[in-house]
mmCIF file of C-alpha atoms in Angstrom:
data_model
loop_
_atom_site.group_PDB
_atom_site.id
_atom_site.type_symbol
_atom_site.label_atom_id
_atom_site.label_comp_id
_atom_site.label_asym_id
_atom_site.label_seq_id
_atom_site.Cartn_x
_atom_site.Cartn_y
_atom_site.Cartn_z
ATOM 1 C CA MET A 1 77.608 -70.325 37.310
ATOM 2 C CA LYS A 2 74.899 -71.101 34.331
ATOM 3 C CA LYS A 3 74.393 -69.534 30.670
ATOM 4 C CA LEU A 4 70.626 -68.430 31.969
ATOM 5 C CA SER A 5 72.099 -67.589 36.101
ATOM 6 C CA ILE A 6 74.710 -65.285 33.437
ATOM 7 C CA ALA A 7 71.995 -64.177 31.272
ATOM 8 C CA LEU A 8 69.619 -63.096 33.907
ATOM 9 C CA ILE A 9 71.669 -61.529 36.228
ATOM 10 C CA LEU A 10 73.113 -59.077 32.641
ATOM 11 C CA LEU A 11 69.088 -58.737 32.142
ATOM 12 C CA SER A 12 67.841 -57.556 35.252
ATOM 13 C CA PHE A 13 70.201 -54.525 35.108
ATOM 14 C CA LEU A 14 69.448 -54.117 31.609
ATOM 15 C CA GLY A 15 65.317 -53.585 33.155
ATOM 16 C CA LEU A 16 66.400 -51.887 35.847
ATOM 17 C CA ASN A 17 66.078 -48.197 34.873
ATOM 18 C CA ALA A 18 64.563 -46.875 31.194
ATOM 19 C CA GLN A 19 66.545 -44.102 31.438
ATOM 20 C CA ALA A 20 69.526 -45.800 31.667
ATOM 21 C CA ASP A 21 72.175 -45.568 28.716
ATOM 22 C CA VAL A 22 71.425 -48.640 26.782
ATOM 23 C CA SER A 23 74.323 -49.953 24.150
ATOM 24 C CA PHE A 24 74.119 -53.001 21.578
ATOM 25 C CA GLY A 25 76.435 -54.471 19.404
ATOM 26 C CA VAL A 26 78.221 -56.409 16.873
ATOM 27 C CA LYS A 27 81.577 -57.751 16.910
ATOM 28 C CA LEU A 28 83.224 -59.422 14.552
ATOM 29 C CA SER A 29 86.395 -61.382 15.735
ATOM 30 C CA THR A 30 89.215 -63.609 15.199
ATOM 31 C CA ALA A 31 89.837 -65.940 17.379
ATOM 32 C CA GLU A 32 92.639 -68.731 18.353
ATOM 33 C CA MET A 33 91.037 -71.680 20.527
ATOM 34 C CA SER A 34 93.659 -73.972 22.172
ATOM 35 C CA ALA A 35 93.625 -76.770 24.557
ATOM 36 C CA ASP A 36 95.731 -79.024 26.313
ATOM 37 C CA GLY A 37 96.174 -82.082 28.871
ATOM 38 C CA SER A 38 96.858 -85.540 29.501
ATOM 39 C CA GLU A 39 94.462 -88.792 29.202
ATOM 40 C CA THR A 40 95.249 -92.572 31.079
ATOM 41 C CA GLN A 41 96.559 -94.951 28.959
ATOM 42 C CA ASN A 42 95.555 -99.064 29.505
ATOM 43 C CA SER A 43 98.960 -99.430 31.005
ATOM 44 C CA GLY A 44 98.337 -96.880 33.469
ATOM 45 C CA ALA A 45 100.459 -94.213 32.126
ATOM 46 C CA LEU A 46 99.606 -91.159 31.639
ATOM 47 C CA VAL A 47 100.199 -89.578 28.642
ATOM 48 C CA THR A 48 100.365 -85.423 28.494
ATOM 49 C CA GLN A 49 99.326 -84.412 24.484
ATOM 50 C CA GLN A 50 100.316 -81.331 22.792
ATOM 51 C CA GLU A 51 98.363 -78.607 22.331
ATOM 52 C CA ARG A 52 95.869 -78.083 19.263
ATOM 53 C CA SER A 53 94.140 -75.327 18.434
ATOM 54 C CA ALA A 54 91.609 -73.797 15.697
ATOM 55 C CA ASP A 55 91.419 -70.359 14.377
ATOM 56 C CA PHE A 56 88.405 -68.895 12.830
ATOM 57 C CA GLU A 57 86.022 -65.888 12.285
ATOM 58 C CA VAL A 58 82.737 -65.458 14.320
ATOM 59 C CA ALA A 59 79.938 -62.893 15.348
ATOM 60 C CA SER A 60 79.066 -61.959 18.714
ATOM 61 C CA LEU A 61 76.128 -59.938 19.621
ATOM 62 C CA PHE A 62 76.344 -57.824 23.195
ATOM 63 C CA ALA A 63 74.302 -55.402 25.245
ATOM 64 C CA GLU A 64 75.709 -52.922 27.970
ATOM 65 C CA LYS A 65 74.077 -50.561 30.051
ATOM 66 C CA SER A 66 76.497 -47.691 31.118
ATOM 67 C CA VAL A 67 76.538 -46.509 35.246
ATOM 68 C CA GLU A 68 78.752 -43.713 36.421
ATOM 69 C CA LEU A 69 80.865 -43.822 39.330
ATOM 70 C CA GLY A 70 82.573 -40.641 39.926
ATOM 71 C CA ALA A 71 84.729 -39.713 37.179
ATOM 72 C CA ILE A 72 84.798 -43.193 35.777
ATOM 73 C CA ASP A 73 82.399 -44.350 33.116
ATOM 74 C CA LEU A 74 81.624 -48.597 33.763
ATOM 75 C CA ALA A 75 79.609 -50.522 31.475
ATOM 76 C CA LEU A 76 77.935 -53.715 32.167
ATOM 77 C CA GLY A 77 77.567 -55.582 29.690
ATOM 78 C CA LEU A 78 76.179 -59.665 28.317
ATOM 79 C CA GLU A 79 77.864 -61.047 25.171
ATOM 80 C CA ILE A 80 76.516 -64.089 22.936
ATOM 81 C CA ILE A 81 78.709 -66.339 20.671
ATOM 82 C CA PRO A 82 75.992 -68.791 19.171
ATOM 83 C CA PHE A 83 78.787 -70.711 17.293
ATOM 84 C CA THR A 84 79.964 -73.938 17.708
ATOM 85 C CA ALA A 85 84.184 -74.917 16.746
ATOM 86 C CA GLU A 86 85.821 -78.065 16.671
ATOM 87 C CA ILE A 87 89.137 -77.484 19.080
ATOM 88 C CA ALA A 88 90.552 -80.732 19.659
ATOM 89 C CA LYS A 89 91.220 -84.672 17.811
ATOM 90 C CA ILE A 90 92.984 -86.834 19.971
ATOM 91 C CA GLY A 91 93.726 -90.461 18.149
ATOM 92 C CA GLY A 92 95.954 -93.242 18.666
ATOM 93 C CA GLY A 93 97.731 -95.110 21.397
ATOM 94 C CA THR A 94 96.148 -97.298 23.988
ATOM 95 C CA GLY A 95 94.034 -93.642 25.518
ATOM 96 C CA PHE A 96 90.621 -93.247 23.557
ATOM 97 C CA ASP A 97 89.889 -91.199 20.652
ATOM 98 C CA PHE A 98 87.821 -88.296 20.392
ATOM 99 C CA THR A 99 86.685 -85.007 18.973
ATOM 100 C CA ALA A 100 85.911 -82.138 21.055
ATOM 101 C CA SER A 101 83.870 -78.887 20.610
ATOM 102 C CA VAL A 102 83.165 -75.794 21.899
ATOM 103 C CA GLY A 103 79.850 -73.464 21.145
ATOM 104 C CA ASN A 104 77.565 -70.950 22.988
ATOM 105 C CA LEU A 105 79.717 -68.945 24.485
ATOM 106 C CA THR A 106 77.933 -66.701 27.223
ATOM 107 C CA THR A 107 80.222 -63.650 28.399
ATOM 108 C CA ALA A 108 79.365 -61.485 31.446
ATOM 109 C CA TYR A 109 81.296 -58.310 31.233
ATOM 110 C CA ILE A 110 82.452 -55.265 33.830
ATOM 111 C CA GLN A 111 84.085 -52.813 31.478
ATOM 112 C CA PRO A 112 85.145 -49.340 32.786
ATOM 113 C CA MET A 113 86.822 -46.421 30.800
ATOM 114 C CA LEU A 114 90.061 -45.200 31.746
ATOM 115 C CA LEU A 115 91.526 -42.797 29.647
ATOM 116 C CA SER A 116 89.954 -40.092 26.940
ATOM 117 C CA ARG A 117 91.788 -38.014 24.601
ATOM 118 C CA GLY A 118 88.774 -35.997 22.237
ATOM 119 C CA ALA A 119 87.485 -39.026 20.550
ATOM 120 C CA ALA A 120 88.825 -42.053 21.319
ATOM 121 C CA SER A 121 88.297 -43.473 24.969
ATOM 122 C CA LEU A 122 91.615 -46.699 26.395
ATOM 123 C CA TYR A 123 89.080 -49.297 28.459
ATOM 124 C CA VAL A 124 89.887 -52.988 29.927
ATOM 125 C CA LYS A 125 87.269 -55.167 30.709
ATOM 126 C CA ALA A 126 86.534 -58.508 33.161
ATOM 127 C CA GLY A 127 84.054 -61.678 33.739
ATOM 128 C CA TYR A 128 83.176 -64.646 33.291
ATOM 129 C CA ALA A 129 81.715 -67.678 30.458
ATOM 130 C CA ASN A 130 79.841 -70.434 30.123
ATOM 131 C CA ALA A 131 79.796 -72.085 26.940
ATOM 132 C CA ASP A 132 79.127 -76.414 26.248
ATOM 133 C CA LEU A 133 82.505 -78.529 25.242
ATOM 134 C CA GLU A 134 81.086 -81.441 22.977
ATOM 135 C CA ILE A 135 83.064 -84.506 23.692
ATOM 136 C CA SER A 136 81.913 -86.619 20.152
ATOM 137 C CA ASN A 137 83.101 -89.288 18.462
ATOM 138 C CA ILE A 138 84.602 -91.660 21.000
ATOM 139 C CA SER A 139 86.025 -95.037 19.295
ATOM 140 C CA ARG A 140 89.568 -95.811 20.420
ATOM 141 C CA GLN A 141 88.168 -98.922 23.188
ATOM 142 C CA ALA A 142 84.912 -99.467 20.547
ATOM 143 C CA THR A 143 86.771 -103.496 21.271
ATOM 144 C CA ALA A 144 88.435 -104.546 24.311
ATOM 145 C CA SER A 145 92.597 -103.357 23.811
ATOM 146 C CA ALA A 146 93.421 -106.100 26.493
ATOM 147 C CA THR A 147 92.503 -109.059 28.033
ATOM 148 C CA THR A 148 91.693 -107.141 31.503
ATOM 149 C CA ASP A 149 90.262 -104.315 29.535
ATOM 150 C CA SER A 150 85.914 -104.419 28.897
ATOM 151 C CA ALA A 151 85.218 -102.351 25.659
ATOM 152 C CA SER A 152 83.538 -98.915 26.174
ATOM 153 C CA THR A 153 80.256 -97.799 26.018
ATOM 154 C CA ASP A 154 80.467 -94.105 25.914
ATOM 155 C CA ALA A 155 78.236 -92.278 23.600
ATOM 156 C CA ALA A 156 78.505 -88.812 23.184
ATOM 157 C CA GLN A 157 78.662 -86.256 25.785
ATOM 158 C CA SER A 158 78.749 -82.489 26.894
ATOM 159 C CA ARG A 159 79.877 -80.473 29.892
ATOM 160 C CA ASP A 160 79.793 -76.725 31.332
ATOM 161 C CA LEU A 161 83.113 -74.963 30.257
ATOM 162 C CA GLU A 162 83.967 -72.309 31.903
ATOM 163 C CA GLY A 163 86.451 -69.317 33.405
ATOM 164 C CA PRO A 164 87.382 -65.725 33.834
ATOM 165 C CA MET A 165 88.234 -63.425 30.328
ATOM 166 C CA TYR A 166 89.656 -60.549 30.036
ATOM 167 C CA GLY A 167 91.027 -57.678 27.590
ATOM 168 C CA VAL A 168 91.306 -54.064 27.082
ATOM 169 C CA GLY A 169 90.333 -52.520 23.992
ATOM 170 C CA ILE A 170 89.492 -48.927 22.026
ATOM 171 C CA GLN A 171 86.573 -46.792 21.965
ATOM 172 C CA VAL A 172 86.231 -44.496 18.889
ATOM 173 C CA GLU A 173 83.371 -42.565 18.906
ATOM 174 C CA MET A 174 81.524 -41.890 15.353
ATOM 175 C CA GLY A 175 79.134 -39.480 14.311
ATOM 176 C CA ALA A 176 77.407 -41.762 11.497
ATOM 177 C CA PHE A 177 75.486 -44.938 11.309
ATOM 178 C CA VAL A 178 76.990 -45.309 14.617
ATOM 179 C CA ASP A 179 77.574 -44.128 17.935
ATOM 180 C CA ALA A 180 81.052 -45.756 18.229
ATOM 181 C CA ILE A 181 83.856 -48.441 16.996
ATOM 182 C CA ARG A 182 85.727 -50.643 19.152
ATOM 183 C CA ILE A 183 88.925 -52.483 18.474
ATOM 184 C CA GLU A 184 89.429 -55.095 21.071
ATOM 185 C CA MET A 185 91.861 -58.100 22.557
ATOM 186 C CA THR A 186 90.009 -60.825 24.896
ATOM 187 C CA ARG A 187 91.144 -63.458 26.383
ATOM 188 C CA HIS A 188 89.570 -66.667 27.913
ATOM 189 C CA ASP A 189 90.836 -68.723 30.758
ATOM 190 C CA PHE A 190 88.941 -71.875 30.907
ATOM 191 C CA ASP A 191 88.782 -74.073 33.913
ATOM 192 C CA GLN A 192 90.446 -77.422 33.634
ATOM 193 C CA ILE A 193 87.833 -80.163 32.786
ATOM 194 C CA THR A 194 88.229 -83.532 33.327
ATOM 195 C CA TYR A 195 86.047 -86.631 31.670
ATOM 196 C CA THR A 196 86.315 -90.651 32.225
ATOM 197 C CA ASN A 197 84.985 -93.240 30.060
ATOM 198 C CA SER A 198 83.410 -96.225 30.498
ATOM 199 C CA ASN A 199 86.653 -98.654 30.964
ATOM 200 C CA ASN A 200 88.366 -96.016 32.703
ATOM 201 C CA LYS A 201 90.405 -93.592 30.636
ATOM 202 C CA LYS A 202 90.732 -90.823 31.988
ATOM 203 C CA LEU A 203 91.316 -87.049 29.691
ATOM 204 C CA THR A 204 92.228 -83.922 31.720
ATOM 205 C CA ALA A 205 92.718 -80.633 29.612
ATOM 206 C CA ASN A 206 93.357 -76.559 30.058
ATOM 207 C CA ALA A 207 92.142 -74.299 27.049
ATOM 208 C CA GLU A 208 91.927 -70.949 26.255
ATOM 209 C CA MET A 209 90.607 -68.650 23.170
ATOM 210 C CA ASP A 210 92.122 -64.949 21.841
ATOM 211 C CA THR A 211 90.093 -63.022 20.411
ATOM 212 C CA TYR A 212 90.996 -59.832 18.515
ATOM 213 C CA SER A 213 88.213 -58.159 16.900
ATOM 214 C CA ILE A 214 86.202 -54.546 15.587
ATOM 215 C CA GLY A 215 82.912 -53.385 17.490
ATOM 216 C CA PHE A 216 80.408 -51.120 16.170
ATOM 217 C CA VAL A 217 78.405 -49.870 19.054
ATOM 218 C CA LYS A 218 74.713 -48.236 18.974
ATOM 219 C CA SER A 219 73.654 -46.108 22.056
ATOM 220 C CA PHE A 220 69.937 -45.095 23.025
#
């Protein structure tokens, strides 16, 4: 699923009914993104790379439309994080060196409110995300390291990174500048990606991202 398709789906429901409850907001998050995997070396050996992680703070924007399904209030939403974060540098050995970065994360989601007590409500959320995976600084195989190898000619590469998202949060209704505040935890579990450089060194990697957020919601 591409980011354009996600955006078109969400924009379509936001425009279905001008009288529907539509909310907009901003989230401030502390995130940890981690990746691990394996690579094929010159000898043909498959070597496991230990997990690398990156911690960072990020802001995101979201838009939601509320739908009533019997006793459950369901929000359909789109969240965009227009940032780029470096998640790993792989170096050494006889595979290939590179830097991996992730940016432009877009997530479409559903968010049912499960339980309300006074001004506070418990909700869960689930969705699907797409991001750009950038592979740069490919340097290990700039020259041949063995007579049976050819030198790498790789330039920077880009791949789609996608996968499911799930989370849980608490929303507290407010009566001041914002209509609600949210405290939220989410996990993005991205699909495995593979990359083979020009002299057949293969990289396989898995990535995931955990966020802890505070969000501010304004409804119209």
